[in-house]
Short mmCIF file of C-alpha atoms and ligand atoms in Angstrom, two decimals:
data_model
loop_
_atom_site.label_atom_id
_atom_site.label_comp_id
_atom_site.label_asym_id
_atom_site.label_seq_id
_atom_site.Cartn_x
_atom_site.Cartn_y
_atom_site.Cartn_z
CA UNK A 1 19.14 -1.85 21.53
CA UNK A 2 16.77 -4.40 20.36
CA UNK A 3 16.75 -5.35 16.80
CA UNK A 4 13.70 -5.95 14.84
CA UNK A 5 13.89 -7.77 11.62
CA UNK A 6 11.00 -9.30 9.15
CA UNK A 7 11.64 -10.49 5.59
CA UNK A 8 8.09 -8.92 4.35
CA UNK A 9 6.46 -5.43 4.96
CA UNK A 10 3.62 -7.41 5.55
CA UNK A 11 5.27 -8.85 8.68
CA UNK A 12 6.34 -5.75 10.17
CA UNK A 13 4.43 -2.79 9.47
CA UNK A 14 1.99 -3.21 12.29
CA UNK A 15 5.14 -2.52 14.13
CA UNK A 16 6.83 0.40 12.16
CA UNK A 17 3.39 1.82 13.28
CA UNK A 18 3.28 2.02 16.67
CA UNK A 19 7.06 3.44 16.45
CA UNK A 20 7.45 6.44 18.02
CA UNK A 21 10.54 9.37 17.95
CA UNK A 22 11.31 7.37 14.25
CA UNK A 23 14.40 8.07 12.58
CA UNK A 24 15.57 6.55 9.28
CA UNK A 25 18.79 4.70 8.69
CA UNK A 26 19.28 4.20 4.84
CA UNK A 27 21.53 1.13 4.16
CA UNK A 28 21.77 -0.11 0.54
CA UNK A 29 18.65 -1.61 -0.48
CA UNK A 30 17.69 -1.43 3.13
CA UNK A 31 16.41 1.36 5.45
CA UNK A 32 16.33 0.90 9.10
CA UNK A 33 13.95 2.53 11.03
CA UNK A 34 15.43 3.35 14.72
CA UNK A 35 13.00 4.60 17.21
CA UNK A 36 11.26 3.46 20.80
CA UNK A 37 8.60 0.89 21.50
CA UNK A 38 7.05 0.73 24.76
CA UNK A 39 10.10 2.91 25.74
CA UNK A 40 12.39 0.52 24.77
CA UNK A 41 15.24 1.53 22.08
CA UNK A 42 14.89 -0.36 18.76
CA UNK A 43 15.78 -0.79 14.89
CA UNK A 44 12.95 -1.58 13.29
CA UNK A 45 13.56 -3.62 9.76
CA UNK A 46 12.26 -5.13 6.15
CA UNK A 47 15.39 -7.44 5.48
CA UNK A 48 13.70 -8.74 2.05
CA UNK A 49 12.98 -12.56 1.24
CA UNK A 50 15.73 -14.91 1.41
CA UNK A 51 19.00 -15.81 3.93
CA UNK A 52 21.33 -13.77 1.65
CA UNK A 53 18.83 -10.42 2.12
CA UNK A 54 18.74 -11.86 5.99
CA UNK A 55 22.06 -11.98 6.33
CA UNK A 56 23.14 -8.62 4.62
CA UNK A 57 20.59 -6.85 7.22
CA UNK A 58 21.66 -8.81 10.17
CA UNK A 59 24.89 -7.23 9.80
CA UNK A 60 23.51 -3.57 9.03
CA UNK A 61 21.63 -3.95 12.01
CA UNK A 62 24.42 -4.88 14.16
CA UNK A 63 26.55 -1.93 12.65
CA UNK A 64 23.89 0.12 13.52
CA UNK A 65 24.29 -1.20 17.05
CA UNK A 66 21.69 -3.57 17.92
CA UNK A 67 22.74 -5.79 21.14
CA UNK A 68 20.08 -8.39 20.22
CA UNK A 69 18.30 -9.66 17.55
CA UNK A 70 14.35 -11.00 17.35
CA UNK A 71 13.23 -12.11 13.87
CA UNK A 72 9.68 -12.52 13.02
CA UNK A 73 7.31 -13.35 10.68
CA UNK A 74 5.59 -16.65 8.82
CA UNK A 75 6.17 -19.78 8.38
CA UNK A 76 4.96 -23.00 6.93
CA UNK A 77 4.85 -26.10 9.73
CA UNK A 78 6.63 -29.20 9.24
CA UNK A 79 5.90 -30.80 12.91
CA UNK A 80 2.50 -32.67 11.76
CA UNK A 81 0.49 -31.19 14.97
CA UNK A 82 1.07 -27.36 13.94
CA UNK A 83 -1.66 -25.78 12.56
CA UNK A 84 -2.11 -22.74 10.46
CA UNK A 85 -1.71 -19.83 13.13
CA UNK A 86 0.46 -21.78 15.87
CA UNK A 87 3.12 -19.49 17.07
CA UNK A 88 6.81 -21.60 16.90
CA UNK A 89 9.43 -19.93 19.08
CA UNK A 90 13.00 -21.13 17.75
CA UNK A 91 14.99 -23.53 19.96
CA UNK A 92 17.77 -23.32 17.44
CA UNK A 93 18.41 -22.30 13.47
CA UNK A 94 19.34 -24.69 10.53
CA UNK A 95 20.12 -24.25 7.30
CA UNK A 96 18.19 -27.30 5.57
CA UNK A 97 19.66 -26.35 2.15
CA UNK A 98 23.41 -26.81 2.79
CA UNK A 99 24.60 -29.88 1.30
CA UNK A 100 28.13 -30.95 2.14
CA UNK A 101 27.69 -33.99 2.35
CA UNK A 102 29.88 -35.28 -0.38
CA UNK A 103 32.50 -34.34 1.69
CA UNK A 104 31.74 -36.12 4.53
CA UNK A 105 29.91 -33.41 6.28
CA UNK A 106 26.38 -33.98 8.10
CA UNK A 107 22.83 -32.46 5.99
CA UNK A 108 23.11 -28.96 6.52
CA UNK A 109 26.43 -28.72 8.36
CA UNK A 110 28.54 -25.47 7.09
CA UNK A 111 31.69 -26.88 7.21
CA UNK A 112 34.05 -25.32 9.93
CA UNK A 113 30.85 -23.84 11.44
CA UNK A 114 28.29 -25.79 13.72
CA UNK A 115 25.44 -27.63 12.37
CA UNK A 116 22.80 -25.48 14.50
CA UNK A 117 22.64 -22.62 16.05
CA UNK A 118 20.87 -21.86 19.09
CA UNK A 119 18.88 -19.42 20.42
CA UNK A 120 19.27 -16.93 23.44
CA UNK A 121 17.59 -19.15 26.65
CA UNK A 122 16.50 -15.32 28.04
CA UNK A 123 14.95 -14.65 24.75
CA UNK A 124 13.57 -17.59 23.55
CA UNK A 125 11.59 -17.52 27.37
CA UNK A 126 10.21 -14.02 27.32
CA UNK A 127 9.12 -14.89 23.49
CA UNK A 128 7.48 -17.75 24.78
CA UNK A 129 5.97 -15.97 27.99
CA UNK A 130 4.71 -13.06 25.30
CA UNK A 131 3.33 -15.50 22.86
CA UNK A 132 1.20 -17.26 25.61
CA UNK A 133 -0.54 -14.27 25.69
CA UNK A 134 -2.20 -14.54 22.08
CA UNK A 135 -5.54 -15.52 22.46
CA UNK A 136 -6.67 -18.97 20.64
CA UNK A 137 -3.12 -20.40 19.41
CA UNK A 138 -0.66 -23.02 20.07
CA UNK A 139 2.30 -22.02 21.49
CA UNK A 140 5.39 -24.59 20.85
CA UNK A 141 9.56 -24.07 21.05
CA UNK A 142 11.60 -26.18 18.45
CA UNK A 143 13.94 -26.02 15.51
CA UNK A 144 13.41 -23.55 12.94
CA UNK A 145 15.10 -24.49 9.37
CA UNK A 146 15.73 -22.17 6.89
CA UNK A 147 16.34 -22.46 2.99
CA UNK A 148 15.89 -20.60 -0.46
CA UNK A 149 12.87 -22.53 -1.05
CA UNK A 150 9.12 -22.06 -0.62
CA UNK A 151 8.50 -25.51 0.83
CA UNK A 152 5.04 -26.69 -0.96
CA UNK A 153 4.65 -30.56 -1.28
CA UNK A 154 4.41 -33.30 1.54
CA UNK A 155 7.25 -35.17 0.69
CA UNK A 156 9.48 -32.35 1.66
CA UNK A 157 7.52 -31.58 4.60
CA UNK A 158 8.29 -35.40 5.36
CA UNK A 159 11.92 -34.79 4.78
CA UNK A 160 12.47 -31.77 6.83
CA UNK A 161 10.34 -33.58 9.49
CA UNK A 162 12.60 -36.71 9.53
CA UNK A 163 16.07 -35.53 8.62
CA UNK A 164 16.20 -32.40 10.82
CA UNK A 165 13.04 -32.26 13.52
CA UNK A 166 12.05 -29.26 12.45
CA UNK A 167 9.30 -27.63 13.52
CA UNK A 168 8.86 -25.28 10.84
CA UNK A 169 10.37 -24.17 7.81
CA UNK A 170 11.18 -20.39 6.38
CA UNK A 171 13.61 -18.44 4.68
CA UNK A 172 15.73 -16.47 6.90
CA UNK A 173 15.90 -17.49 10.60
CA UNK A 174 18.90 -19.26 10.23
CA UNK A 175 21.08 -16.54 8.32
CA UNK A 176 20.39 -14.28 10.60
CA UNK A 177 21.17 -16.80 13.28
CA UNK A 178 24.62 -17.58 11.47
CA UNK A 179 25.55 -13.72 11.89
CA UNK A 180 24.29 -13.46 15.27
CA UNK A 181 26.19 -16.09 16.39
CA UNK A 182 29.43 -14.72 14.29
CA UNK A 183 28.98 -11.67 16.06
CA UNK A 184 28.22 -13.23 19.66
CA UNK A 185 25.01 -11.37 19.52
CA UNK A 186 21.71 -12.80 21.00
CA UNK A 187 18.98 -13.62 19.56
CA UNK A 188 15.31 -15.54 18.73
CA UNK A 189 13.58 -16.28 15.83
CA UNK A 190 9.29 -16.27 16.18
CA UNK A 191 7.23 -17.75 13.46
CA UNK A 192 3.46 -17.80 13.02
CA UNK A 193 2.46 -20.48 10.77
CA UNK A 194 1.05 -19.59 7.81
CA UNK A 195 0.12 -22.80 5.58
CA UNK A 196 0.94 -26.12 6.35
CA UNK A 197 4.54 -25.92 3.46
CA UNK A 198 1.98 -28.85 1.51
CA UNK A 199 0.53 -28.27 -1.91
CA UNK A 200 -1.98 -25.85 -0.51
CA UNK A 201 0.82 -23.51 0.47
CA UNK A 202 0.43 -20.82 -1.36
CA UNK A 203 -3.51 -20.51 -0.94
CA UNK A 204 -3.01 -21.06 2.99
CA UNK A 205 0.10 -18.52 2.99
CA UNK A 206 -2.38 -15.23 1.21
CA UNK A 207 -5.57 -15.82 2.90
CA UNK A 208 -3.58 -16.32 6.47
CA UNK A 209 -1.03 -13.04 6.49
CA UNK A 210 -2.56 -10.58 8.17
CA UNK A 211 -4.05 -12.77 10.89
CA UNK A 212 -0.38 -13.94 11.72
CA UNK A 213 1.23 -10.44 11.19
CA UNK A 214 -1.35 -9.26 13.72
CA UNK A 215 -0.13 -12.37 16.29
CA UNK A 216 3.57 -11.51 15.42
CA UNK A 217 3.02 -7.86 16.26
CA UNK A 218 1.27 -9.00 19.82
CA UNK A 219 4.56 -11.34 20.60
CA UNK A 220 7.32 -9.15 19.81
CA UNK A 221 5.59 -6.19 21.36
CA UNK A 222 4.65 -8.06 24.78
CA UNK A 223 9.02 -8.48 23.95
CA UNK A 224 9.37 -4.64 24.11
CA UNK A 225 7.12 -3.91 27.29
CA UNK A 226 8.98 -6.75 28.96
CA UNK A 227 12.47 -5.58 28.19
CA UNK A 228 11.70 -2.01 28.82
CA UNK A 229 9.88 -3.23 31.98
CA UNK A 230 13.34 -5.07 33.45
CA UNK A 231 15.37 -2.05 31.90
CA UNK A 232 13.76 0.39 33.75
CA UNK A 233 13.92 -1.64 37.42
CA UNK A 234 17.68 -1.88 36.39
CA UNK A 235 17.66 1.85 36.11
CA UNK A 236 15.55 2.67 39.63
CA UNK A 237 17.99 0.14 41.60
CA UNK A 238 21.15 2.01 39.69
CA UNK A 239 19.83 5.12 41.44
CA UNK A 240 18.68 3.69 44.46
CA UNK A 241 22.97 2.60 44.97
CA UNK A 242 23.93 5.78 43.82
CA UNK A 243 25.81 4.00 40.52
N1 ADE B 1 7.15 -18.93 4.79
C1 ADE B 1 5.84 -19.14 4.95
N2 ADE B 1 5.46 -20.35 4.47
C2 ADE B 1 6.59 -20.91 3.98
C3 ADE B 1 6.87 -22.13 3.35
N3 ADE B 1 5.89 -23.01 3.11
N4 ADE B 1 8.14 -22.39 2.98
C4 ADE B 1 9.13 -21.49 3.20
N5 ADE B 1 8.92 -20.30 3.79
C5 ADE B 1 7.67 -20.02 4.20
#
């Protein structure tokens, strides 16, 4: 079962719509919403703003049995070529707000855990093969960071930029990477960029939501018809053998 998580309702509504058989899952502060897309079996999710509210619905959403995990939503671009609706499809997760370092540990390195962590190669392609098919944007892999902080000023933007590589920088992607991992679970994180994480930020971030919601929907639904689309050859060949 596919897991589904944004942080915003913003992000995923367009999605709880086109949900059908839905039944609720109620969670502490957090109601999942299980149901079928393009056929495909899913938990659909708001996980609320933040990598503690990402993390705490990673892990309702694996107890509810998802098998993998897609996050998506907004983000603001660090790598200086990504402009506002560019579609970043996470090579790996950081945490850019971990600092350990007065202990000898790297910028963003949770000690006795590894600095990044990666996402699945299957699902990071198919996320990449879906998001091609969004008409007008940029389409790039790279490093997602993640951090309790609204980035808004070009000196941080700088910073992420040289200290880490990232391409983009959000609020989640890289707790719910942590768990994933933790849990041996797969999964990708897809971020439309929403304002350039700069001083404009915030102006970018309102005027810009629904046009990337609407690009996030088209990814992780060309996701759904894909997966159901390779579950159901599984299936035919399964009955073909007799299995
Ligand atoms: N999500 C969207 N834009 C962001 C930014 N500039 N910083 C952190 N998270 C974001």
């Amino acid at each position: 079962m596919l897991g589904i998580i944004g942080a915003m309702k913003e992000e995923v509504e367009l999605l709880l719509e086109g949900l059908e058989g839905e039944e609720r899952l109620d969670y502490p502060g957090v109601t999942l919403h299980r149901g079928r897309l393009d056929g495909l079996d899913v938990l659909v999710t708001v996980g609320g703003i933040g990598k503690v509210n990402a993390a705490m619905t990673t892990t309702y959403l694996l107890t509810a049995g998802a098998t993998q995990v897609v996050f998506t939503g907004v983000a603001g671009g660090v790598h200086p070529e990504l402009k506002v609706g560019d579609i970043v499809v996470s090579s790996d997760c950081l945490q850019h707000d971990v600092d350990v370092t007065a202990l000898g540990y790297k910028l963003g390195e949770i000690p006795g855990e590894n600095l990044s962590w990666p996402a699945d190669e299957g699902l990071q392609a198919l996320a990449l093969e879906a998001a091609h098919e969004v008409e007008g944007v940029n389409v790039t892999g790279g490093r997602v960071v993640s951090g309790d902080v609204f980035v808004a000023s070009p000196e941080k933007v700088a910073w992420l930029w040289q200290t880490f590589g990232a391409a983009c920088a959000e609020m989640e992607g890289a707790a719910v990477a942590q768990v994933c991992a933790r849990h041996g679970v797969p999964f990708v994180v897809i971020r439309s960029v929403s304002d350039t994480a700069d001083g404009g930020a915030e102006v970018d971030y309102r005027d810009f939501m629904p046009l990337v919601a609407r690009h996030a929907k088209q990814v992780v639904r060309g996701m759904t018809r894909r997966l159901a689309h390779a579950q159901a050859e599984l299936q035919a060949q399964a009955e073909a053998t007799g299995e």
